[in-house]
JSON list of C-alpha atoms in Angstrom, two decimals:
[
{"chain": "A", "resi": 1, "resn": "UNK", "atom": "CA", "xyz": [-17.17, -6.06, -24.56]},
{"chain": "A", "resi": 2, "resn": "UNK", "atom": "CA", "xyz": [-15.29, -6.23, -21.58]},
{"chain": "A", "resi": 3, "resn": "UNK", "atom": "CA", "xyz": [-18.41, -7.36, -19.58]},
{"chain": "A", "resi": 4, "resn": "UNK", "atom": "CA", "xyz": [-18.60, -10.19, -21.95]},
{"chain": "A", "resi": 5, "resn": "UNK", "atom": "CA", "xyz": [-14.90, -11.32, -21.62]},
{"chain": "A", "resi": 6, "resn": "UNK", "atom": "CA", "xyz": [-14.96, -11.38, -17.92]},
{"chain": "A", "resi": 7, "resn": "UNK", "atom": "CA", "xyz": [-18.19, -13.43, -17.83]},
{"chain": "A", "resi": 8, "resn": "UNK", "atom": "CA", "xyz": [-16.20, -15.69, -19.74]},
{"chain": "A", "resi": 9, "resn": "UNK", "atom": "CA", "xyz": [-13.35, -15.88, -17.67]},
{"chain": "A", "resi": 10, "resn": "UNK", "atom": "CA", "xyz": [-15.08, -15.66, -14.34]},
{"chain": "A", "resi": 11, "resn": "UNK", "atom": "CA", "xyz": [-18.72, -17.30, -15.63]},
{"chain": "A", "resi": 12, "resn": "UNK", "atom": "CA", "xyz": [-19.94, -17.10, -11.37]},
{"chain": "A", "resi": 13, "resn": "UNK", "atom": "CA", "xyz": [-19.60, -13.16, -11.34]},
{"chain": "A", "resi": 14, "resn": "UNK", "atom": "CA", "xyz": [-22.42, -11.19, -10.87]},
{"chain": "A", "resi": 15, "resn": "UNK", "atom": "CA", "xyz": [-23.03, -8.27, -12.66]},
{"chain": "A", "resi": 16, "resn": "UNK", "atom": "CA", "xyz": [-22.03, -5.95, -9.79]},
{"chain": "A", "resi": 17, "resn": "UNK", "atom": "CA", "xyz": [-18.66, -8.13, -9.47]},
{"chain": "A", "resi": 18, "resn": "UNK", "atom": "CA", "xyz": [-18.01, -7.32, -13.37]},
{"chain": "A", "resi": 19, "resn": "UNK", "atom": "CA", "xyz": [-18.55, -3.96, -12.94]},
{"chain": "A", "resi": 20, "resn": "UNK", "atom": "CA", "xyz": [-15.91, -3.73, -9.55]},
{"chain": "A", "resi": 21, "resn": "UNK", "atom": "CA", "xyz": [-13.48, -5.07, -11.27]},
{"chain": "A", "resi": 22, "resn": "UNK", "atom": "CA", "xyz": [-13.67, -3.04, -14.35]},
{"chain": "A", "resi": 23, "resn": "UNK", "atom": "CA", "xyz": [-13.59, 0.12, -12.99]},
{"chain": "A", "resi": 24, "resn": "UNK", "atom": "CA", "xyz": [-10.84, -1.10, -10.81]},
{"chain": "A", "resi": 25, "resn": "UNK", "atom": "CA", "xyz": [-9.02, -2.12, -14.26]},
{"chain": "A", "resi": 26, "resn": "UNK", "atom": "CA", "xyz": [-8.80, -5.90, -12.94]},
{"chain": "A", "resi": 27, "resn": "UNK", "atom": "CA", "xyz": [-9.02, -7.17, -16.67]},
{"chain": "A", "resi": 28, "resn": "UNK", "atom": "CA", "xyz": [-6.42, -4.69, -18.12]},
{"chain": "A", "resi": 29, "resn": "UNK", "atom": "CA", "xyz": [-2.13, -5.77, -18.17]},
{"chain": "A", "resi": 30, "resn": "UNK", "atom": "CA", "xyz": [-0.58, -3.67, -15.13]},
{"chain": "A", "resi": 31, "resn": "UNK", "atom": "CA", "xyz": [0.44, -0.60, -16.53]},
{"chain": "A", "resi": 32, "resn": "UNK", "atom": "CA", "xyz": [-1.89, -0.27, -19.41]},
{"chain": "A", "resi": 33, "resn": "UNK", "atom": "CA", "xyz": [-4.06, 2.30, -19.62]},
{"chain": "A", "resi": 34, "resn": "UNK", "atom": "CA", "xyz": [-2.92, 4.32, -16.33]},
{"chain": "A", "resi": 35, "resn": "UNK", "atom": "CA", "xyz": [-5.07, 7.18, -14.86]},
{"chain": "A", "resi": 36, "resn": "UNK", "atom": "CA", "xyz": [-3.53, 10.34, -13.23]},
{"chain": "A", "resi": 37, "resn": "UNK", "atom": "CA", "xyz": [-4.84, 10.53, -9.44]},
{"chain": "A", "resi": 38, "resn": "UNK", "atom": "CA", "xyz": [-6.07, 13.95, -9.20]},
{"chain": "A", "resi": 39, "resn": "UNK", "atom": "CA", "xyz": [-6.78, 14.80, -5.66]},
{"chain": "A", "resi": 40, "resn": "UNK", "atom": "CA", "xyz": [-3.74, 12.46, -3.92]},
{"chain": "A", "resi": 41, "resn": "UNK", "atom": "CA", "xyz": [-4.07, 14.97, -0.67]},
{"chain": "A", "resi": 42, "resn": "UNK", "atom": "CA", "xyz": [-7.22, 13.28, 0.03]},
{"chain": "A", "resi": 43, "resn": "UNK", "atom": "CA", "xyz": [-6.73, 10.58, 2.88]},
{"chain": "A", "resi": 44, "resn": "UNK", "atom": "CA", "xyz": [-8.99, 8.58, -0.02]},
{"chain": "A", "resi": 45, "resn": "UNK", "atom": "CA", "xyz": [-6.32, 8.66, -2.57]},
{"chain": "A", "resi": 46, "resn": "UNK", "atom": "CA", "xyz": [-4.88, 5.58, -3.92]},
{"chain": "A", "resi": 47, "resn": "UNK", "atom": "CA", "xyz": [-2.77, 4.74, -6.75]},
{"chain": "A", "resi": 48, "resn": "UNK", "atom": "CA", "xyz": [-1.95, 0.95, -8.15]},
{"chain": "A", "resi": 49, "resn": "UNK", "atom": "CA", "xyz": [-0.47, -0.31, -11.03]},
{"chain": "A", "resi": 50, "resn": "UNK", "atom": "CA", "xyz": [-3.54, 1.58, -13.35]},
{"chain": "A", "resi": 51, "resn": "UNK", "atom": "CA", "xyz": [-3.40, 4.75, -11.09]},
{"chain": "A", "resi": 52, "resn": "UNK", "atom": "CA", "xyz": [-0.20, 7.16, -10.45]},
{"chain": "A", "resi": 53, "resn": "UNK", "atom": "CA", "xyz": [0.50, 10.38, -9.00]},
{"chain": "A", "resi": 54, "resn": "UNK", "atom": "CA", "xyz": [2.55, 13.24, -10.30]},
{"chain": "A", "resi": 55, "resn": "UNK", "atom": "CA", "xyz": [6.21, 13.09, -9.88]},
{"chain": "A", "resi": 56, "resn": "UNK", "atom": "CA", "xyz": [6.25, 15.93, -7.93]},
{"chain": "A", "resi": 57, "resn": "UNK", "atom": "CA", "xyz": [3.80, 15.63, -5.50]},
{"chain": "A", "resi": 58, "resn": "UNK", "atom": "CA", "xyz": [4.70, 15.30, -1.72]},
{"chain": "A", "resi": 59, "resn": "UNK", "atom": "CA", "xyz": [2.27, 15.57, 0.79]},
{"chain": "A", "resi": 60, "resn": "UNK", "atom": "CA", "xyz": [1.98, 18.75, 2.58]},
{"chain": "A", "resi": 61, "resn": "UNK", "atom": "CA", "xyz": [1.11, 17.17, 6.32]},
{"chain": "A", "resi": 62, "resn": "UNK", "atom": "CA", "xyz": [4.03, 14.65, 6.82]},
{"chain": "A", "resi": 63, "resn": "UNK", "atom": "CA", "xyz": [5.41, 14.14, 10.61]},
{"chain": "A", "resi": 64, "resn": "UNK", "atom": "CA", "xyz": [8.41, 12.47, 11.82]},
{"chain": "A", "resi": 65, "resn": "UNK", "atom": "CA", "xyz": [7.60, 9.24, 13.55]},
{"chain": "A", "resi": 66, "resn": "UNK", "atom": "CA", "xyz": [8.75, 8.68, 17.23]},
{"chain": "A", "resi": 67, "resn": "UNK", "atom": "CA", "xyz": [10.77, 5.92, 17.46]},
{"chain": "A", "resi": 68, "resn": "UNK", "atom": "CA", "xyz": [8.13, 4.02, 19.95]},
{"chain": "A", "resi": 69, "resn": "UNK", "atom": "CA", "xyz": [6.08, 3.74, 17.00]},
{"chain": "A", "resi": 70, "resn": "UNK", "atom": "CA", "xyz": [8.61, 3.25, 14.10]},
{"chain": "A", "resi": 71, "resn": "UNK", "atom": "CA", "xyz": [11.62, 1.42, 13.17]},
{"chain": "A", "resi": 72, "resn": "UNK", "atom": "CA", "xyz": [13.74, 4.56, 12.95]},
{"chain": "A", "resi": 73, "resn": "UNK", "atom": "CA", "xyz": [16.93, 3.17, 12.19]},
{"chain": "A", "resi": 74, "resn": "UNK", "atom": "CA", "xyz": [17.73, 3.81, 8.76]},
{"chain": "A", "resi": 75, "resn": "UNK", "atom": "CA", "xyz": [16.38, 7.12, 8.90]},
{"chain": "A", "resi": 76, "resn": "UNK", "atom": "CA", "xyz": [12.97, 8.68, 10.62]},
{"chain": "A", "resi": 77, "resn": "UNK", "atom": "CA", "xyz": [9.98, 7.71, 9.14]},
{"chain": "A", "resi": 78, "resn": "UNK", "atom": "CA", "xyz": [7.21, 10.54, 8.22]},
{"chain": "A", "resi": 79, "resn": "UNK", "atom": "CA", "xyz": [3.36, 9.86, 7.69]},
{"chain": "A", "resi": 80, "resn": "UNK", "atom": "CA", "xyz": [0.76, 11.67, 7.38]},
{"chain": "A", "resi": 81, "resn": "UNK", "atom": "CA", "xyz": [-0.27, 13.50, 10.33]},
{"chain": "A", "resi": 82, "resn": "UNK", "atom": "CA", "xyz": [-3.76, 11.88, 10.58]},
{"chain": "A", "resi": 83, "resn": "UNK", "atom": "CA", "xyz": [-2.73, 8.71, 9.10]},
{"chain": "A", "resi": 84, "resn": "UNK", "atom": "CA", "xyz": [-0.28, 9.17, 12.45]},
{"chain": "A", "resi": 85, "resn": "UNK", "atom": "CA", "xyz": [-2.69, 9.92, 15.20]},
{"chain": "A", "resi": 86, "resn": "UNK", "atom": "CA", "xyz": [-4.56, 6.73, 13.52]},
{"chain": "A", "resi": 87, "resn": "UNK", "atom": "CA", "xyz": [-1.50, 4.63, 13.90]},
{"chain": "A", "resi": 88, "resn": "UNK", "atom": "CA", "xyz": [-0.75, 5.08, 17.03]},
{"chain": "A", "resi": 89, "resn": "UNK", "atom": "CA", "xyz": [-3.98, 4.72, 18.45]},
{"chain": "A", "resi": 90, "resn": "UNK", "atom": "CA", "xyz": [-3.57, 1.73, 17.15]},
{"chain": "A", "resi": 91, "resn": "UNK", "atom": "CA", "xyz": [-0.12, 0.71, 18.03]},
{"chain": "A", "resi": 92, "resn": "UNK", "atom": "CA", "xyz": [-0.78, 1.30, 21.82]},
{"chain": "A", "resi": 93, "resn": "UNK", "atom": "CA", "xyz": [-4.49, -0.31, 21.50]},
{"chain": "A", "resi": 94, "resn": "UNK", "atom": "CA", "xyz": [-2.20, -3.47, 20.15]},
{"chain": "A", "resi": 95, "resn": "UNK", "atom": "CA", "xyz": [0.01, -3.21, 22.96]},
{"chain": "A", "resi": 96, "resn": "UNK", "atom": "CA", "xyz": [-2.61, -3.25, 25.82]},
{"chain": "A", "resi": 97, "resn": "UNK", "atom": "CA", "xyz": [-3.53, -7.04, 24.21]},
{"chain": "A", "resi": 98, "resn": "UNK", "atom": "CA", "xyz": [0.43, -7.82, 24.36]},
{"chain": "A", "resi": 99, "resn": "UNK", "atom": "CA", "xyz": [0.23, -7.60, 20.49]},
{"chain": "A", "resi": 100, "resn": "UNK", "atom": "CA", "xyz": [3.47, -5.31, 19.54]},
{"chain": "A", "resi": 101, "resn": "UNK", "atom": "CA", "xyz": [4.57, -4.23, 16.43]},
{"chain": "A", "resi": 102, "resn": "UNK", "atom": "CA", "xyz": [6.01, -0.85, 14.73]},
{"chain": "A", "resi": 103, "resn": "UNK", "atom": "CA", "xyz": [6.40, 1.02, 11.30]},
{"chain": "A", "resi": 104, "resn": "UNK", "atom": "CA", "xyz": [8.98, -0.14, 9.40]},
{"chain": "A", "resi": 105, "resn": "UNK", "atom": "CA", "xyz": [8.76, 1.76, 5.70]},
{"chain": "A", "resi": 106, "resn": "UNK", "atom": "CA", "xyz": [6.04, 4.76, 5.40]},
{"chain": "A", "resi": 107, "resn": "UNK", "atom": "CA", "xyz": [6.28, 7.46, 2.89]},
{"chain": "A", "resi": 108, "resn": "UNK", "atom": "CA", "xyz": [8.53, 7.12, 0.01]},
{"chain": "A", "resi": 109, "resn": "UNK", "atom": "CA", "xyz": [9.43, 10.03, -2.47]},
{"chain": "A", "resi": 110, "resn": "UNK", "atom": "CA", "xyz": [9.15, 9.67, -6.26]},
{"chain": "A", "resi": 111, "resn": "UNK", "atom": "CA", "xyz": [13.03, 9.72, -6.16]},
{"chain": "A", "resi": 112, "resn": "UNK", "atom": "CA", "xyz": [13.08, 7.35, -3.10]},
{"chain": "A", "resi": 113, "resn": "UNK", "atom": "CA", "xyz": [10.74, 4.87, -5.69]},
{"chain": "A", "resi": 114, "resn": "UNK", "atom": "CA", "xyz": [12.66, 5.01, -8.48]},
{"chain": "A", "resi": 115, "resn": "UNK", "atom": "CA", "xyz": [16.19, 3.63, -6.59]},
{"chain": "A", "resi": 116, "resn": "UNK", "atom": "CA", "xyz": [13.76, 1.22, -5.15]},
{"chain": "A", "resi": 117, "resn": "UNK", "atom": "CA", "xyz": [12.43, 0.11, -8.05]},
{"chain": "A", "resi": 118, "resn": "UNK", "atom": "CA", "xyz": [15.75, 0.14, -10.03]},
{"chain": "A", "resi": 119, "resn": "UNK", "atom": "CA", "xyz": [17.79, -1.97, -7.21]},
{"chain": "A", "resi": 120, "resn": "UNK", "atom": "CA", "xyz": [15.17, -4.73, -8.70]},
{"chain": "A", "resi": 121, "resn": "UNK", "atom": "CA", "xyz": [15.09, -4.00, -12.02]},
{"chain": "A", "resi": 122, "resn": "UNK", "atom": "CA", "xyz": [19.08, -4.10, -11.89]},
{"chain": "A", "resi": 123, "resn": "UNK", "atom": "CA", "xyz": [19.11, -7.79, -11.08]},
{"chain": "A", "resi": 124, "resn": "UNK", "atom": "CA", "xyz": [15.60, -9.02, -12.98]},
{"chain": "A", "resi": 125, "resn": "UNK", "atom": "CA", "xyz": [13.74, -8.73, -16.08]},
{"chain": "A", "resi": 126, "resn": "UNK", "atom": "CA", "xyz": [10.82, -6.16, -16.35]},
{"chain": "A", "resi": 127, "resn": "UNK", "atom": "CA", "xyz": [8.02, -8.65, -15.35]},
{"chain": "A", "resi": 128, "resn": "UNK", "atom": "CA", "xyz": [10.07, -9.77, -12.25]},
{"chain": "A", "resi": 129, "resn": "UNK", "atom": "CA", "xyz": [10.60, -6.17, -11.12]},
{"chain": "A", "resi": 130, "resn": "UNK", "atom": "CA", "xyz": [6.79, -5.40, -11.74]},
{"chain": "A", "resi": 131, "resn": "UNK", "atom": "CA", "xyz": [5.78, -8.44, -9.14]},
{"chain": "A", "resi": 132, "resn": "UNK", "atom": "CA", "xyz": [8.26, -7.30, -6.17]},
{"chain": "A", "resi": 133, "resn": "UNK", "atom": "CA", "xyz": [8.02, -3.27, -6.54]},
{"chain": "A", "resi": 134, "resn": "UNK", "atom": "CA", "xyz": [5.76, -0.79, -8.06]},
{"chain": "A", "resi": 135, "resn": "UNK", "atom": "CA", "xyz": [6.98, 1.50, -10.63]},
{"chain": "A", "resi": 136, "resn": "UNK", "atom": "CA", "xyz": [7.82, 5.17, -9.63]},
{"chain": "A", "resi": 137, "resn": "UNK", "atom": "CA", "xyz": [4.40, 7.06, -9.46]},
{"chain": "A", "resi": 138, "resn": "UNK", "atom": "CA", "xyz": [2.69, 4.11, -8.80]},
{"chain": "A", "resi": 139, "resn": "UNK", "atom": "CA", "xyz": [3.52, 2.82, -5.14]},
{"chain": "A", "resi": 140, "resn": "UNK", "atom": "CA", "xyz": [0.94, 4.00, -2.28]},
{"chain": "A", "resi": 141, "resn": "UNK", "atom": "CA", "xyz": [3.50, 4.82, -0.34]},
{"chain": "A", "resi": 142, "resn": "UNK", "atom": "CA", "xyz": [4.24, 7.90, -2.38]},
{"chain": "A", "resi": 143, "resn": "UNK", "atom": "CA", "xyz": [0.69, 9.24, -0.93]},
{"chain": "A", "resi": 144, "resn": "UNK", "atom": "CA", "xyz": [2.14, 9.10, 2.79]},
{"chain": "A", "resi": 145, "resn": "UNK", "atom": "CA", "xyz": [-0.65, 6.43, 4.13]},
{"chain": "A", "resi": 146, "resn": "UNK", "atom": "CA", "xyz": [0.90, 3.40, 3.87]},
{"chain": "A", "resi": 147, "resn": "UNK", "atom": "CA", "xyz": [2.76, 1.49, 6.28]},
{"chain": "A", "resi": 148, "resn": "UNK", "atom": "CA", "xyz": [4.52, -1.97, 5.84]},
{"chain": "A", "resi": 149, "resn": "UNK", "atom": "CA", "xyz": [4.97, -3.39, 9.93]},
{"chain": "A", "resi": 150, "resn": "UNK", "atom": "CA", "xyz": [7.42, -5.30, 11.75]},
{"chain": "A", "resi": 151, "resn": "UNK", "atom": "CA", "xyz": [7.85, -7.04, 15.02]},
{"chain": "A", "resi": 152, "resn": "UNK", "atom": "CA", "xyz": [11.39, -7.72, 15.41]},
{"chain": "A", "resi": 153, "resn": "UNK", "atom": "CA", "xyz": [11.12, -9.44, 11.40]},
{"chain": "A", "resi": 154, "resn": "UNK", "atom": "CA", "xyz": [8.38, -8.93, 8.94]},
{"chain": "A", "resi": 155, "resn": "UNK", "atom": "CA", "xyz": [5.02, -9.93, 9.92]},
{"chain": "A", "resi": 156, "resn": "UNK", "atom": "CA", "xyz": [3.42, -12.63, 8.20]},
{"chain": "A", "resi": 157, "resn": "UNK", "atom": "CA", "xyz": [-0.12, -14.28, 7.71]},
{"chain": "A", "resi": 158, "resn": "UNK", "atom": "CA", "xyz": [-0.30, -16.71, 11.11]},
{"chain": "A", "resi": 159, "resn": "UNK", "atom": "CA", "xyz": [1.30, -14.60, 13.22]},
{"chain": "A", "resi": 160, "resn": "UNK", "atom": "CA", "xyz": [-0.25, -13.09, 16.79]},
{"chain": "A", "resi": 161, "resn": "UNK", "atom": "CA", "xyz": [0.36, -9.33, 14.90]},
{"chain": "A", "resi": 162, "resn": "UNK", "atom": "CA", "xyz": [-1.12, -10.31, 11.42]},
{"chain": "A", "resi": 163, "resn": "UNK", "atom": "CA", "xyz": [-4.12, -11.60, 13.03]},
{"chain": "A", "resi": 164, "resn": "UNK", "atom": "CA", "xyz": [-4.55, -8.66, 15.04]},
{"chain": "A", "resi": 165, "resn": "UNK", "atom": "CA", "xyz": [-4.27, -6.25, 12.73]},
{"chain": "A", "resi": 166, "resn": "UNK", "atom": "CA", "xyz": [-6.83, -8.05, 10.34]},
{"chain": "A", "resi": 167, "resn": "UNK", "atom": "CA", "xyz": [-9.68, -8.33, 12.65]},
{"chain": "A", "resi": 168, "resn": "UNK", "atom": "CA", "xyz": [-8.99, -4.62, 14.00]},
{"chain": "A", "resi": 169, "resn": "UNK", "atom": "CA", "xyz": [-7.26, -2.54, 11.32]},
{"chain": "A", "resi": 170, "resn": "UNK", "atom": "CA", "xyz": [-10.24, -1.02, 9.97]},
{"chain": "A", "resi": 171, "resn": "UNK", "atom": "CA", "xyz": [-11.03, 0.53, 13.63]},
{"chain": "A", "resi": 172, "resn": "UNK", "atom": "CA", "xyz": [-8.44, 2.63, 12.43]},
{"chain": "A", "resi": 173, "resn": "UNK", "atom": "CA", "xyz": [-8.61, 3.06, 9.24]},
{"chain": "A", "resi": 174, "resn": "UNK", "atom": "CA", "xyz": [-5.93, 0.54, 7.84]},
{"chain": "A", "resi": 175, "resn": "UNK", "atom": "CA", "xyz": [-6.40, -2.60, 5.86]},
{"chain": "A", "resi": 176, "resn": "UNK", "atom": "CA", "xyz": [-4.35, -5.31, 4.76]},
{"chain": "A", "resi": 177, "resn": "UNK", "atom": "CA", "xyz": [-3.79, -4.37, 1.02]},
{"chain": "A", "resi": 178, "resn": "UNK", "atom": "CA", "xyz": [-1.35, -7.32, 0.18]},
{"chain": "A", "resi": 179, "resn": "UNK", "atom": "CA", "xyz": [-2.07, -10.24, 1.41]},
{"chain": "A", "resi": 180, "resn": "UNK", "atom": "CA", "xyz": [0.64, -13.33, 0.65]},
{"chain": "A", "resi": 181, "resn": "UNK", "atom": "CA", "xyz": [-1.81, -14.73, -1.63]}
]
């Protein structure tokens, strides 16, 4: 049934397409339907707006983030100690091609999520809220992998960084996950 409705959305897919996208829960509302991530130590993990972690889970490995590598000044940032080494391979890889840029928000608590999330949903409706922040339990940086990056401001598609970090990410094991578009 659902293969059915995308082809008639999407009539181009391929079959392997359909199936991608509904595993992934493409074709479902956000929200709907949400599956527990069981094994969110796993540097595979990932939750979105169909998968969530418990409320209680904190990763086990977090490290405090030097300040040559992070935007420390609300507060140190932690990742995961692999995730870490990763980064800041990366970071100084970056630098030796004059391309600089630093961590800016990592790892988020369940607690940390839910003010975040709440700030938002103080000032706009539901819908609006679920387009600029992920609901507690849902936002990847509750697994302690994630990192959003600044230069001095936030990097954007077109900049030197952006670029970058698109065409050599994956080296080290980071992607782009939201893209403007």
């Amino acid at each position: 049934k659902k293969k059915k409705k995308l082809k008639k959305m999407i009539p181009n897919l391929k079959k392997e397409d359909i199936i991608l996208r509904i595993e992934l829960k493409v074709d479902l509302d956000n929200y709907d339907d949400p599956v527990e991530e069981t094994n969110p130590d796993s540097l595979l993990a990932y939750v979105n707006k169909h998968r969530y972690i418990n409320k209680d889970y904190e990763p086990k490995d977090l490290v405090d983030m030097d300040d040559k590598y992070s935007n420390n000044y609300f507060g140190v940032n932690r990742l995961r100690k692999e995730a870490y080494e990763h980064f800041k391979e990366m970071v100084d890889d970056a630098n030796k091609e004059g391309i600089e840029f630093v961590a800016d928000t990592t790892y988020r608590s369940f607690e940390t999520q839910e003010s975040i999330y709440g700030n938002y949903a103080y000032e706009h409706t539901r819908e609006e809220t679920d387009l600029y922040a992920a609901r507690p339990g849902y936002s990847e940086h509750e697994l302690g992998t994630v990192i959003d990056l600044s230069n001095v401001w936030y990097i954007e598609e077109g900049d030197d960084e952006y670029k970058w970090i698109e065409k050599n990410g994956y080296k080290y094991g980071f992607i782009i996950r939201y893209k403007k578009s």
